[in-house]
Short mmCIF file of C-alpha atoms in Angstrom, two decimals:
data_model
loop_
_atom_site.label_atom_id
_atom_site.label_comp_id
_atom_site.label_asym_id
_atom_site.label_seq_id
_atom_site.Cartn_x
_atom_site.Cartn_y
_atom_site.Cartn_z
CA MET C 1 50.31 -221.81 -174.97
CA LYS C 2 50.43 -225.30 -174.22
CA SER C 3 50.81 -224.58 -170.48
CA VAL C 4 47.19 -222.66 -170.92
CA THR C 5 45.26 -225.15 -172.26
CA GLU C 6 46.26 -227.49 -170.05
CA ARG C 7 45.23 -225.19 -167.26
CA ASP C 8 41.97 -224.65 -169.06
CA ARG C 9 41.45 -228.46 -169.12
CA ARG C 10 42.30 -229.22 -165.92
CA LYS C 11 40.03 -226.06 -164.35
CA PHE C 12 37.40 -227.66 -166.42
CA ILE C 13 37.90 -231.13 -165.30
CA LEU C 14 38.09 -229.74 -161.62
CA GLY C 15 34.78 -227.65 -162.14
CA MET C 16 32.83 -230.96 -163.50
CA ALA C 17 34.03 -232.86 -160.56
CA ARG C 18 33.03 -230.27 -157.86
CA GLY C 19 29.67 -230.36 -159.65
CA ALA C 20 29.30 -234.00 -159.81
CA GLY C 21 30.40 -234.04 -156.08
CA ILE C 22 27.98 -230.98 -154.88
CA THR C 23 25.16 -232.98 -157.11
CA ALA C 24 26.07 -236.55 -155.18
CA LEU C 25 25.77 -234.67 -151.86
CA GLY C 26 22.55 -232.81 -152.68
CA GLY C 27 21.06 -235.50 -154.05
CA PHE C 28 21.50 -237.79 -151.27
CA ILE C 29 20.31 -235.23 -148.83
CA TRP C 30 17.53 -234.37 -150.98
CA SER C 31 16.32 -238.21 -152.17
CA ALA C 32 16.38 -238.97 -148.11
CA TYR C 33 14.36 -236.30 -147.55
CA VAL C 34 11.41 -237.03 -150.03
CA ASP C 35 11.66 -240.48 -149.09
CA GLU C 36 10.98 -239.54 -145.58
CA VAL C 37 7.71 -237.38 -146.25
CA THR C 38 6.40 -239.37 -148.62
CA ALA C 39 6.73 -242.38 -146.10
CA SER C 40 3.74 -241.25 -144.45
CA PRO C 41 0.73 -243.93 -144.79
CA LEU C 42 -1.79 -241.98 -142.91
CA VAL C 43 -2.98 -239.52 -145.16
CA LEU C 44 -6.50 -239.24 -146.24
CA ARG C 45 -7.12 -238.26 -149.70
CA PRO C 46 -9.86 -236.60 -151.69
CA PRO C 47 -12.69 -239.37 -153.60
CA GLY C 48 -11.38 -240.58 -156.14
CA ALA C 49 -8.13 -240.49 -155.20
CA ILE C 50 -5.47 -243.34 -157.10
CA LYS C 51 -3.12 -245.43 -155.39
CA GLU C 52 -0.91 -243.52 -153.04
CA LYS C 53 2.11 -244.40 -154.80
CA ASP C 54 0.72 -243.09 -158.28
CA PHE C 55 -0.89 -240.24 -156.30
CA LEU C 56 2.40 -239.08 -155.20
CA ARG C 57 3.95 -238.65 -158.72
CA THR C 58 0.80 -237.74 -160.97
CA CYS C 59 -0.69 -234.75 -158.06
CA ILE C 60 0.54 -231.35 -159.48
CA LYS C 61 -0.42 -229.73 -156.42
CA CYS C 62 -2.26 -227.22 -157.63
CA GLY C 63 -4.99 -227.24 -155.13
CA LEU C 64 -8.19 -227.17 -157.75
CA CYS C 65 -9.52 -229.73 -155.45
CA VAL C 66 -9.19 -227.86 -152.34
CA GLU C 67 -10.81 -224.53 -154.06
CA ALA C 68 -13.64 -226.88 -155.53
CA CYS C 69 -14.55 -228.17 -151.66
CA PRO C 70 -17.47 -226.29 -150.57
CA TYR C 71 -17.21 -227.25 -146.91
CA ASP C 72 -13.34 -226.23 -146.49
CA THR C 73 -12.78 -230.05 -145.83
CA LEU C 74 -9.68 -230.35 -148.00
CA LEU C 75 -6.36 -228.76 -147.00
CA LEU C 76 -3.37 -228.68 -148.97
CA ALA C 77 -0.30 -229.89 -146.82
CA LYS C 78 1.81 -226.82 -145.97
CA PRO C 79 5.34 -227.07 -144.29
CA GLY C 80 4.84 -228.31 -140.35
CA ASP C 81 2.04 -230.36 -141.38
CA ASN C 82 3.94 -233.76 -141.55
CA LYS C 83 2.27 -234.55 -144.74
CA PRO C 84 3.40 -234.59 -148.36
CA LEU C 85 3.97 -231.37 -148.96
CA GLY C 86 1.65 -229.78 -151.16
CA THR C 87 -1.13 -232.66 -151.48
CA PRO C 88 -4.34 -232.35 -150.62
CA TYR C 89 -5.71 -234.21 -147.38
CA PHE C 90 -8.49 -233.84 -144.76
CA ILE C 91 -9.23 -234.32 -141.11
CA PRO C 92 -12.19 -235.82 -140.60
CA ARG C 93 -12.48 -234.81 -136.83
CA ASP C 94 -11.85 -231.29 -137.94
CA ILE C 95 -13.99 -231.15 -141.08
CA PRO C 96 -15.05 -234.83 -142.46
CA CYS C 97 -16.10 -235.20 -146.13
CA TYR C 98 -19.89 -234.20 -146.87
CA MET C 99 -20.30 -236.34 -149.70
CA CYS C 100 -21.26 -234.01 -152.00
CA PRO C 101 -23.17 -235.82 -155.01
CA ASP C 102 -21.89 -233.78 -157.42
CA ILE C 103 -18.50 -234.57 -156.12
CA PRO C 104 -17.01 -230.95 -157.19
CA CYS C 105 -13.56 -231.70 -156.14
CA VAL C 106 -13.11 -234.63 -158.94
CA PRO C 107 -13.70 -233.41 -162.09
CA VAL C 108 -11.59 -230.12 -161.56
CA CYS C 109 -8.24 -232.23 -161.09
CA PRO C 110 -6.07 -231.56 -164.37
CA THR C 111 -3.96 -234.62 -163.80
CA GLY C 112 -6.24 -237.71 -163.30
CA ALA C 113 -4.89 -237.99 -159.62
CA LEU C 114 -8.43 -238.02 -158.85
CA ASP C 115 -9.64 -240.38 -161.03
CA GLU C 116 -13.21 -239.58 -162.05
CA SER C 117 -13.98 -243.12 -163.32
CA SER C 118 -13.63 -244.45 -159.79
CA VAL C 119 -16.59 -242.84 -158.41
CA THR C 120 -19.09 -243.14 -161.56
CA THR C 121 -21.45 -245.75 -161.91
CA ASN C 122 -23.38 -246.12 -165.02
CA GLY C 123 -21.99 -242.89 -166.57
CA LYS C 124 -22.99 -240.59 -163.61
CA LEU C 125 -21.19 -239.68 -160.69
CA ASP C 126 -21.78 -241.58 -157.78
CA ILE C 127 -20.02 -240.48 -153.99
CA ASN C 128 -21.40 -243.21 -152.33
CA ILE C 129 -18.22 -245.97 -153.97
CA ALA C 130 -15.64 -243.71 -153.26
CA GLU C 131 -12.83 -245.01 -151.08
CA MET C 132 -11.24 -242.26 -148.94
CA GLY C 133 -10.74 -244.85 -146.25
CA LEU C 134 -12.23 -246.88 -143.83
CA ALA C 135 -13.82 -246.30 -140.41
CA VAL C 136 -12.46 -248.51 -137.59
CA ILE C 137 -13.80 -248.70 -134.08
CA ASN C 138 -11.75 -249.15 -130.64
CA LYS C 139 -14.36 -250.59 -128.82
CA GLU C 140 -12.37 -250.10 -125.23
CA SER C 141 -13.31 -246.63 -125.80
CA CYS C 142 -16.32 -246.89 -127.35
CA ILE C 143 -19.09 -246.22 -124.76
CA ALA C 144 -21.83 -248.14 -126.79
CA PHE C 145 -19.48 -251.32 -126.03
CA TRP C 146 -19.74 -250.44 -122.20
CA GLY C 147 -23.56 -251.14 -122.28
CA ILE C 148 -24.07 -247.01 -122.33
CA GLN C 149 -26.79 -246.12 -125.34
CA CYS C 150 -24.90 -244.16 -128.20
CA ASP C 151 -25.78 -244.65 -131.73
CA ALA C 152 -24.00 -240.91 -132.82
CA CYS C 153 -21.70 -242.59 -135.34
CA TYR C 154 -24.54 -244.76 -137.08
CA ARG C 155 -27.10 -241.73 -136.96
CA ALA C 156 -24.18 -239.23 -138.36
CA CYS C 157 -23.73 -242.22 -141.31
CA PRO C 158 -24.77 -240.90 -144.57
CA ILE C 159 -25.00 -244.22 -145.85
CA LEU C 160 -26.95 -244.89 -142.43
CA GLY C 161 -27.39 -248.64 -142.42
CA GLN C 162 -25.06 -249.65 -144.89
CA ALA C 163 -21.49 -248.56 -144.00
CA ILE C 164 -22.65 -248.60 -140.10
CA SER C 165 -25.32 -251.06 -138.82
CA ILE C 166 -25.87 -251.63 -134.88
CA GLU C 167 -25.48 -255.04 -133.66
CA TYR C 168 -27.51 -256.05 -130.73
CA LYS C 169 -26.64 -258.32 -127.66
CA LYS C 170 -27.77 -259.08 -124.39
CA ASN C 171 -26.01 -257.16 -121.54
CA ASP C 172 -25.01 -260.29 -119.22
CA ARG C 173 -23.82 -257.79 -116.46
CA THR C 174 -27.19 -256.20 -115.95
CA GLY C 175 -29.22 -259.18 -117.18
CA LYS C 176 -32.03 -256.93 -118.42
CA HIS C 177 -30.51 -254.56 -121.02
CA ALA C 178 -28.85 -254.87 -124.65
CA TYR C 179 -25.83 -253.58 -126.10
CA LEU C 180 -26.35 -251.94 -128.96
CA THR C 181 -23.14 -251.79 -130.53
CA PRO C 182 -21.86 -250.31 -133.98
CA ILE C 183 -20.31 -252.38 -136.08
CA VAL C 184 -18.54 -251.06 -139.62
CA HIS C 185 -19.16 -252.63 -143.08
CA ALA C 186 -16.20 -251.93 -145.50
CA ASP C 187 -17.74 -252.87 -148.58
CA ALA C 188 -20.00 -249.43 -147.94
CA CYS C 189 -17.83 -247.29 -145.90
CA THR C 190 -16.62 -244.68 -148.24
CA GLY C 191 -14.30 -243.10 -145.59
CA CYS C 192 -16.21 -239.78 -145.27
CA GLY C 193 -15.26 -239.56 -141.50
CA LEU C 194 -18.70 -238.09 -140.56
CA CYS C 195 -18.56 -240.81 -137.97
CA GLU C 196 -15.62 -239.80 -136.47
CA LYS C 197 -16.72 -236.20 -136.41
CA ALA C 198 -20.12 -237.34 -134.68
CA CYS C 199 -18.05 -239.64 -132.26
CA VAL C 200 -19.08 -238.06 -128.20
CA THR C 201 -15.76 -239.80 -126.75
CA GLU C 202 -13.08 -237.34 -126.24
CA LYS C 203 -11.02 -238.39 -128.45
CA ALA C 204 -12.90 -240.35 -131.33
CA ALA C 205 -13.58 -244.04 -130.60
CA ILE C 206 -14.26 -244.46 -134.19
CA PHE C 207 -12.10 -243.08 -136.74
CA VAL C 208 -11.17 -243.41 -140.55
CA LEU C 209 -7.59 -244.65 -141.78
CA PRO C 210 -6.81 -245.26 -144.97
CA ARG C 211 -7.83 -248.77 -146.58
CA GLU C 212 -4.06 -249.40 -147.25
CA VAL C 213 -3.54 -249.27 -143.37
CA SER C 214 -7.13 -250.18 -141.52
CA MET C 215 -7.69 -253.48 -144.36
CA GLY C 216 -6.09 -256.90 -143.71
CA LYS C 217 -5.63 -259.29 -146.68
CA ALA C 218 -6.45 -263.04 -146.44
CA GLY C 219 -4.42 -264.06 -149.65
CA ASP C 220 -5.34 -266.61 -152.26
CA TYR C 221 -4.58 -269.31 -149.87
CA TYR C 222 -7.78 -269.15 -148.09
CA ILE C 223 -11.01 -269.46 -149.88
CA LYS C 224 -14.68 -269.42 -149.16
CA GLY C 225 -15.27 -273.06 -150.45
CA TRP C 226 -18.98 -272.45 -150.12
CA ASP C 227 -19.07 -269.50 -152.72
CA LYS C 228 -18.50 -269.73 -156.24
CA GLY C 229 -17.78 -266.16 -156.74
CA ASP C 230 -14.70 -266.57 -154.35
CA GLU C 231 -13.49 -269.64 -155.39
CA LYS C 232 -12.73 -267.76 -158.58
CA ARG C 233 -9.56 -266.19 -156.98
CA LEU C 234 -8.07 -269.42 -157.07
CA GLU C 235 -7.41 -268.81 -160.41
CA ASN C 236 -4.73 -265.95 -159.95
CA ALA C 237 -3.39 -267.94 -156.74
CA ALA C 238 0.59 -268.60 -156.95
CA GLU C 239 2.17 -271.82 -156.31
CA ILE C 240 4.85 -271.67 -153.33
CA LYS C 241 7.04 -274.14 -153.21
CA THR C 242 8.64 -274.47 -149.73
CA LYS C 243 12.33 -275.59 -149.72
CA THR C 244 12.96 -276.76 -146.28
CA GLU C 245 14.90 -279.57 -144.82
CA ILE C 246 11.87 -281.63 -144.48
CA SER C 247 10.02 -280.97 -147.77
CA LYS C 248 12.48 -282.74 -149.69
CA ASP C 249 10.88 -285.82 -149.09
CA LYS C 250 7.41 -286.67 -149.26
CA ALA C 251 5.20 -286.34 -146.03
CA VAL C 252 5.20 -289.85 -145.98
CA ASP C 253 8.87 -290.44 -146.18
CA SER C 254 9.21 -288.40 -143.49
CA LEU C 255 7.01 -290.07 -140.95
CA ASN C 256 8.65 -293.35 -141.95
CA SER C 257 12.15 -292.12 -141.91
CA GLY C 258 12.16 -293.01 -137.96
CA GLU C 259 14.32 -290.01 -137.25
CA ASP C 260 13.34 -287.05 -135.27
CA LEU C 261 11.55 -284.40 -137.09
CA TYR C 262 12.91 -281.84 -135.28
CA MET S 1 9.03 -187.37 -162.00
CA SER S 2 9.37 -188.47 -165.45
CA THR S 3 12.96 -189.39 -165.14
CA PHE S 4 11.63 -191.44 -161.99
CA TRP S 5 8.91 -192.82 -164.17
CA ASN S 6 11.41 -194.24 -166.37
CA LYS S 7 13.96 -195.34 -163.65
CA TYR S 8 11.16 -197.75 -162.33
CA ARG S 9 8.57 -198.35 -165.19
CA TYR S 10 9.24 -201.78 -165.80
CA LEU S 11 9.91 -202.71 -162.33
CA PHE S 12 6.20 -201.30 -161.78
CA PHE S 13 5.06 -203.44 -164.21
CA ARG S 14 6.72 -206.20 -163.01
CA ARG S 15 5.75 -205.96 -159.74
CA THR S 16 2.02 -205.26 -161.01
CA THR S 17 1.99 -208.75 -162.76
CA GLN S 18 3.71 -210.51 -160.07
CA ILE S 19 1.51 -209.25 -157.23
CA GLY S 20 -1.87 -208.85 -159.10
CA LEU S 21 -1.24 -212.67 -160.39
CA LEU S 22 -0.66 -213.39 -156.86
CA PHE S 23 -3.98 -211.68 -156.09
CA PHE S 24 -6.15 -213.25 -158.49
CA TYR S 25 -4.85 -216.77 -157.58
CA PHE S 26 -5.46 -215.86 -153.87
CA ALA S 27 -9.00 -214.37 -154.93
CA ALA S 28 -9.91 -217.32 -156.44
CA ASN S 29 -9.39 -219.86 -153.26
CA ALA S 30 -10.93 -217.11 -150.96
CA TRP S 31 -14.14 -215.63 -152.95
CA GLY S 32 -14.22 -218.14 -155.97
CA TRP S 33 -13.22 -215.51 -158.33
CA THR S 34 -12.92 -217.79 -161.57
CA ILE S 35 -10.30 -215.50 -163.55
CA ILE S 36 -7.31 -217.92 -162.85
CA MET S 37 -7.77 -220.48 -160.57
CA GLY S 38 -5.24 -223.16 -158.82
CA ASN S 39 -1.50 -222.17 -158.66
CA LEU S 40 1.63 -221.70 -160.81
CA SER S 41 1.63 -225.87 -160.76
CA SER S 42 -1.31 -225.75 -162.69
CA SER S 43 -4.00 -223.41 -163.18
CA VAL S 44 -7.12 -222.69 -165.08
CA VAL S 45 -8.18 -219.35 -167.18
CA PHE S 46 -12.08 -218.64 -166.91
CA GLU S 47 -12.61 -222.20 -166.01
CA THR S 48 -11.82 -223.19 -169.88
CA ILE S 49 -8.00 -222.80 -170.61
CA PRO S 50 -5.56 -224.69 -168.69
CA LEU S 51 -2.02 -223.98 -167.71
CA SER S 52 0.58 -226.44 -166.49
CA ASP S 53 4.29 -225.86 -164.87
CA PRO S 54 5.79 -227.72 -168.02
CA TYR S 55 9.23 -228.58 -165.28
CA ALA S 56 6.75 -230.24 -163.08
CA ALA S 57 5.46 -232.23 -166.00
CA LEU S 58 8.65 -233.11 -167.04
CA GLN S 59 9.09 -234.74 -163.57
CA MET S 60 5.81 -236.34 -163.70
CA LEU S 61 6.92 -237.88 -166.82
CA ALA S 62 10.52 -238.96 -165.60
CA ALA S 63 8.65 -240.06 -162.49
CA GLY S 64 6.24 -242.66 -164.60
CA ALA S 65 2.67 -240.93 -164.18
CA VAL S 66 0.15 -241.12 -166.68
CA ILE S 67 -0.12 -237.45 -167.87
CA ALA S 68 -3.46 -236.20 -168.58
CA THR S 69 -4.43 -234.13 -171.58
CA ASP S 70 -4.92 -230.98 -169.64
CA VAL S 71 -1.56 -231.27 -168.33
CA ILE S 72 -0.03 -231.71 -171.48
CA ILE S 73 -1.87 -229.00 -173.52
CA GLY S 74 -1.42 -226.29 -170.21
CA ALA S 75 2.39 -227.24 -170.32
CA LEU S 76 2.31 -226.83 -174.05
CA ILE S 77 0.73 -223.52 -173.51
CA ILE S 78 3.29 -222.19 -171.14
CA THR S 79 6.50 -223.62 -172.89
CA ILE S 80 5.57 -221.71 -176.29
CA PHE S 81 4.57 -218.68 -174.52
CA TYR S 82 7.93 -218.50 -173.00
CA MET S 83 9.73 -219.64 -175.89
CA VAL S 84 8.49 -216.57 -177.56
CA VAL S 85 8.96 -213.79 -174.52
CA GLY S 86 12.02 -215.48 -173.26
CA GLY S 87 11.84 -218.36 -171.00
CA ARG S 88 13.15 -216.71 -167.50
CA ALA S 89 10.24 -213.70 -168.17
CA PHE S 90 8.57 -216.44 -165.68
CA CYS S 91 11.24 -215.93 -163.20
CA SER S 92 11.02 -212.03 -163.06
CA TRP S 93 7.44 -211.28 -164.19
CA VAL S 94 5.71 -213.92 -162.53
CA CYS S 95 7.56 -216.12 -159.68
CA PRO S 96 7.00 -214.90 -156.11
CA VAL S 97 10.41 -215.77 -155.20
CA ASN S 98 11.88 -213.10 -157.21
CA LEU S 99 10.18 -210.52 -154.56
CA ILE S 100 12.34 -212.05 -151.99
CA THR S 101 15.59 -212.58 -153.97
CA ASP S 102 15.12 -209.17 -155.64
CA ALA S 103 14.70 -207.47 -152.03
CA ALA S 104 17.62 -209.34 -151.00
CA ALA S 105 20.21 -208.24 -153.48
CA LEU S 106 18.70 -204.59 -153.17
CA LEU S 107 19.86 -204.77 -149.53
CA ARG S 108 22.83 -206.57 -150.28
CA ARG S 109 23.84 -203.62 -152.40
CA LYS S 110 22.68 -201.09 -149.91
CA ILE S 111 24.87 -202.48 -147.34
CA GLY S 112 27.65 -202.99 -149.25
CA VAL S 113 27.92 -206.76 -148.86
CA ASP S 114 29.47 -206.77 -152.27
CA ASN S 115 32.39 -204.83 -151.29
CA PHE S 116 34.18 -207.31 -149.22
CA ALA S 117 32.39 -210.21 -150.39
CA LYS S 118 33.60 -210.04 -154.16
CA ARG S 119 34.48 -213.63 -154.89
CA GLN S 120 31.52 -215.71 -156.16
CA PRO S 121 32.50 -219.38 -155.16
CA ALA S 122 29.95 -220.95 -156.58
CA THR S 123 29.06 -221.73 -160.46
CA ARG S 124 26.28 -220.90 -162.36
CA ASN S 125 25.79 -224.25 -163.74
CA MET S 126 24.56 -225.75 -160.92
CA ARG S 127 21.36 -225.09 -161.65
CA TYR S 128 21.75 -227.34 -164.81
CA TRP S 129 23.06 -229.91 -161.78
CA VAL S 130 20.29 -229.59 -159.83
CA LEU S 131 17.81 -229.77 -162.86
CA GLY S 132 19.34 -233.13 -163.86
CA LEU S 133 19.37 -234.21 -160.26
CA SER S 134 15.65 -233.56 -159.85
CA LEU S 135 15.08 -235.72 -163.43
CA LEU S 136 16.92 -238.61 -161.54
CA ILE S 137 15.48 -238.79 -158.42
CA SER S 138 12.21 -238.29 -159.80
CA PHE S 139 12.64 -241.33 -162.15
CA MET S 140 14.35 -243.56 -159.60
CA MET S 141 12.07 -242.59 -156.72
CA GLY S 142 8.77 -242.16 -158.67
CA ILE S 143 8.01 -239.02 -157.66
CA THR S 144 8.20 -235.31 -158.62
CA ALA S 145 11.21 -234.58 -156.51
CA PHE S 146 11.26 -230.91 -157.07
CA GLU S 147 8.08 -230.12 -156.34
CA PHE S 148 8.14 -231.81 -152.96
CA ILE S 149 11.20 -229.16 -151.84
CA SER S 150 10.35 -226.17 -154.25
CA PRO S 151 10.45 -222.64 -152.29
CA ILE S 152 8.58 -221.35 -155.23
CA SER S 153 5.46 -223.78 -154.68
CA ILE S 154 5.79 -223.41 -150.94
CA LEU S 155 5.54 -219.53 -151.25
CA HIS S 156 2.89 -219.29 -154.25
CA ARG S 157 0.58 -222.05 -152.39
CA GLY S 158 1.73 -220.51 -148.88
CA ILE S 159 0.02 -217.37 -150.05
CA ILE S 160 -3.06 -219.06 -151.60
CA PHE S 161 -3.74 -221.76 -149.24
CA GLY S 162 -1.84 -220.69 -145.75
CA ILE S 163 2.03 -220.96 -145.53
CA GLY S 164 2.53 -222.82 -142.23
CA PHE S 165 6.31 -223.08 -141.59
CA GLY S 166 6.69 -222.10 -145.21
CA TRP S 167 7.82 -218.95 -143.97
CA ALA S 168 11.22 -220.30 -142.65
CA ALA S 169 12.27 -221.42 -146.00
CA MET S 170 11.73 -218.06 -147.22
CA LEU S 171 13.84 -216.65 -144.49
CA VAL S 172 16.32 -219.11 -145.40
CA ILE S 173 16.70 -218.23 -149.25
CA PHE S 174 16.49 -214.19 -148.43
CA LEU S 175 19.48 -214.99 -145.70
CA PHE S 176 21.38 -216.98 -148.26
CA ASP S 177 21.18 -214.79 -151.19
CA LEU S 178 21.81 -211.69 -148.68
CA LEU S 179 24.92 -213.18 -146.78
CA VAL S 180 26.16 -216.06 -148.54
CA LEU S 181 25.98 -215.96 -152.67
CA LYS S 182 24.58 -213.04 -154.45
CA ASN S 183 21.78 -214.13 -156.54
CA GLY S 184 22.16 -217.42 -154.70
CA TRP S 185 18.84 -219.14 -155.13
CA CYS S 186 17.51 -217.58 -158.69
CA GLY S 187 20.65 -217.07 -160.32
CA HIS S 188 22.61 -220.69 -159.26
CA ILE S 189 20.31 -222.96 -157.98
CA CYS S 190 16.89 -223.06 -159.03
CA PRO S 191 16.37 -225.42 -161.59
CA LEU S 192 13.16 -223.87 -162.70
CA GLY S 193 14.99 -221.05 -163.69
CA GLY S 194 17.46 -223.48 -165.62
CA PHE S 195 14.81 -225.32 -166.87
CA TYR S 196 13.45 -221.93 -168.92
CA SER S 197 16.90 -220.97 -169.42
CA LEU S 198 17.03 -224.16 -171.77
CA THR S 199 13.65 -223.61 -173.37
CA GLY S 200 13.84 -220.12 -173.81
CA LYS S 201 17.29 -220.62 -175.72
CA PHE S 202 15.66 -219.14 -178.87
CA SER S 203 12.92 -216.72 -177.57
CA LEU S 204 12.31 -213.55 -179.81
CA VAL S 205 12.24 -211.07 -177.16
CA ARG S 206 15.66 -209.90 -176.58
CA VAL S 207 17.51 -206.95 -174.39
CA HIS S 208 19.80 -205.07 -177.17
CA HIS S 209 22.74 -203.31 -176.65
CA LYS S 210 24.18 -199.97 -178.44
CA GLN S 211 27.51 -200.08 -177.74
CA GLU S 212 27.86 -196.23 -179.44
CA ASN S 213 25.77 -194.83 -176.48
CA CYS S 214 27.62 -196.63 -173.71
CA THR S 215 29.69 -194.77 -171.37
CA GLU S 216 30.85 -198.04 -169.37
CA CYS S 217 29.05 -196.79 -166.20
CA MET S 218 28.54 -200.71 -165.52
CA LYS S 219 25.29 -199.91 -163.80
CA CYS S 220 23.77 -202.35 -165.50
CA LYS S 221 25.96 -204.75 -164.35
CA VAL S 222 25.65 -203.79 -160.91
CA VAL S 223 21.77 -204.28 -161.13
CA CYS S 224 21.55 -207.36 -163.29
CA PRO S 225 21.14 -210.54 -161.54
CA GLU S 226 22.61 -212.45 -164.05
CA GLN S 227 25.29 -210.37 -164.81
CA GLN S 228 27.38 -212.92 -167.01
CA VAL S 229 24.74 -212.26 -169.94
CA LEU S 230 25.85 -208.86 -170.12
CA TYR S 231 29.40 -209.64 -171.45
CA MET S 232 29.38 -207.16 -174.23
CA ILE S 233 28.41 -204.09 -172.37
CA GLY S 234 31.03 -201.22 -173.84
CA LYS S 235 32.31 -203.99 -176.40
CA GLU S 236 29.79 -205.06 -179.11
CA SER S 237 26.15 -203.87 -180.06
CA ILE S 238 24.82 -207.01 -180.07
CA PRO S 239 21.43 -208.35 -178.33
CA VAL S 240 21.55 -210.55 -175.08
CA LEU S 241 21.42 -213.84 -176.48
CA SER S 242 22.19 -216.14 -173.22
CA ALA S 243 18.69 -217.21 -172.07
CA GLU S 244 19.82 -217.27 -168.91
CA CYS S 245 18.63 -213.53 -168.85
CA THR S 246 15.39 -212.91 -167.16
CA ASN S 247 14.37 -209.89 -169.53
CA CYS S 248 13.63 -208.15 -165.76
CA ALA S 249 14.68 -204.99 -167.72
CA ARG S 250 16.29 -203.49 -164.70
CA CYS S 251 19.54 -202.90 -167.16
CA ILE S 252 17.40 -200.66 -169.67
CA GLU S 253 15.47 -198.52 -166.59
CA VAL S 254 19.19 -197.90 -164.84
CA CYS S 255 20.93 -196.65 -168.12
CA ASP S 256 21.24 -193.38 -168.17
CA ASP S 257 22.56 -193.09 -172.00
CA ASP S 258 20.19 -195.05 -173.83
CA ALA S 259 22.48 -197.85 -174.29
CA LEU S 260 20.08 -200.68 -173.54
CA GLY S 261 16.23 -201.43 -174.91
CA PHE S 262 14.12 -204.29 -175.85
CA SER S 263 14.20 -205.46 -179.12
CA ILE S 264 12.49 -208.40 -181.26
CA ARG S 265 15.43 -211.18 -181.95
CA LYS S 266 14.52 -212.08 -185.81
CA LEU S 267 14.25 -207.98 -186.49
CA VAL S 268 17.76 -207.80 -185.08
CA GLU S 269 18.86 -210.70 -187.18
CA ASN S 270 17.12 -208.98 -190.39
CA LYS S 271 18.69 -205.75 -189.99
CA LYS S 272 22.10 -207.02 -189.74
CA LYS S 273 21.65 -208.88 -193.00
CA GLY S 274 20.43 -205.75 -194.54
CA GLU S 275 23.22 -204.08 -193.57
#
């Protein structure tokens, strides 16, 4: 009798150990895979999408935004698309976002991964404040920067004159012509991609990237001293204490020490 | 003809529900029908009633997402529904992967794989490990872990929105069930099935066994995708209380001796008390 219960116990322990072992192996592969697929930063999300990190855990992948889109702009990532599986995205060069004023894709979101309040001003939906991405120009391939007249992106822009403006510059090569070059303004650009769609070059010279990718950040140490509003940022600035060999002494001391500085 | 109908009536209803739901979901995306929109992760019925996958909501919770009211309401509706009709009714009456694994199981029986592969080298408790693991990965990595690999979602989204390379995943599951492990995916691995096995523990709709009618032909055990739940066949007149039963009703249909049938759990218990 005793040997039977002991065998049962051993069997049970072995069973649990096997389960744990397979779980550990599976968990390793699973988490590695998930880590890889969610690491892709080059995905353009629908308007109102919350920050990518939060988006990935909040989006339930139901496709209601995709069904709501009247232009078939939005797609659900399927295996082989190399995007986080089942999440909505769009490719502006194929079909850009046409910036519907009633933004049908956002209110249908059941989870709040598309946040209505982020595209609302004064209680009304406002697609112009959407931040799906930011258009950037590669001026080497943009023919307007060559001196050939083209303002396709400027004309295509739904926030004409604000998100893209045209800058005039003298063309020194001919001496009598002007460069009419497009400039994107990040504060107005929604990242809809109509410019990318309209671009006449073989591969678009103006294209939309996620803001996280296409924007830099000056940090708290560079302040526009002439701008009262910008100076306010100093309040959040963190102090950094450097701890190098030199910074142990005061600046004056290091000058007077007579030793080599480096 | 009537025997044929008797042999396949529940199967017919199941396939009708499965394919009908798929069709309405498909129609929502293709032609803008509003009967049921979205997919099995989250849907809207008639543009008003939200439905959400409670397991997906649980993963969101583990991942630290803020859960919207619509998802909470939708997940509650689904949870309560399956708490009544038997959690894994989802698996056999709704889930599209069931079509694939049932086909694999059928072919497996037809070509007689089980005649030479009698030993099942894996435990059916694996799904609970996977369930726990999915929540752990969700928690640690801040994403809904199973939703990023779920073949159920891949297939269901695939049918509605385009499948891409998803067919490969379906082929893998078919071959796995056919050649490697009997009822491998649905009966051993799928954490959604495991989830519904847990939530459906006290569900009311149950298959009931009448031992006095049983001739021990074991046809029910042959077709059952979760045959461990039928341990009482030929032994005891009790309902199938394990929530791993998917309420697919195949056992009821194949039984020639009227030894199996649906019953409501509470009534069964009351009757017992009355005796």
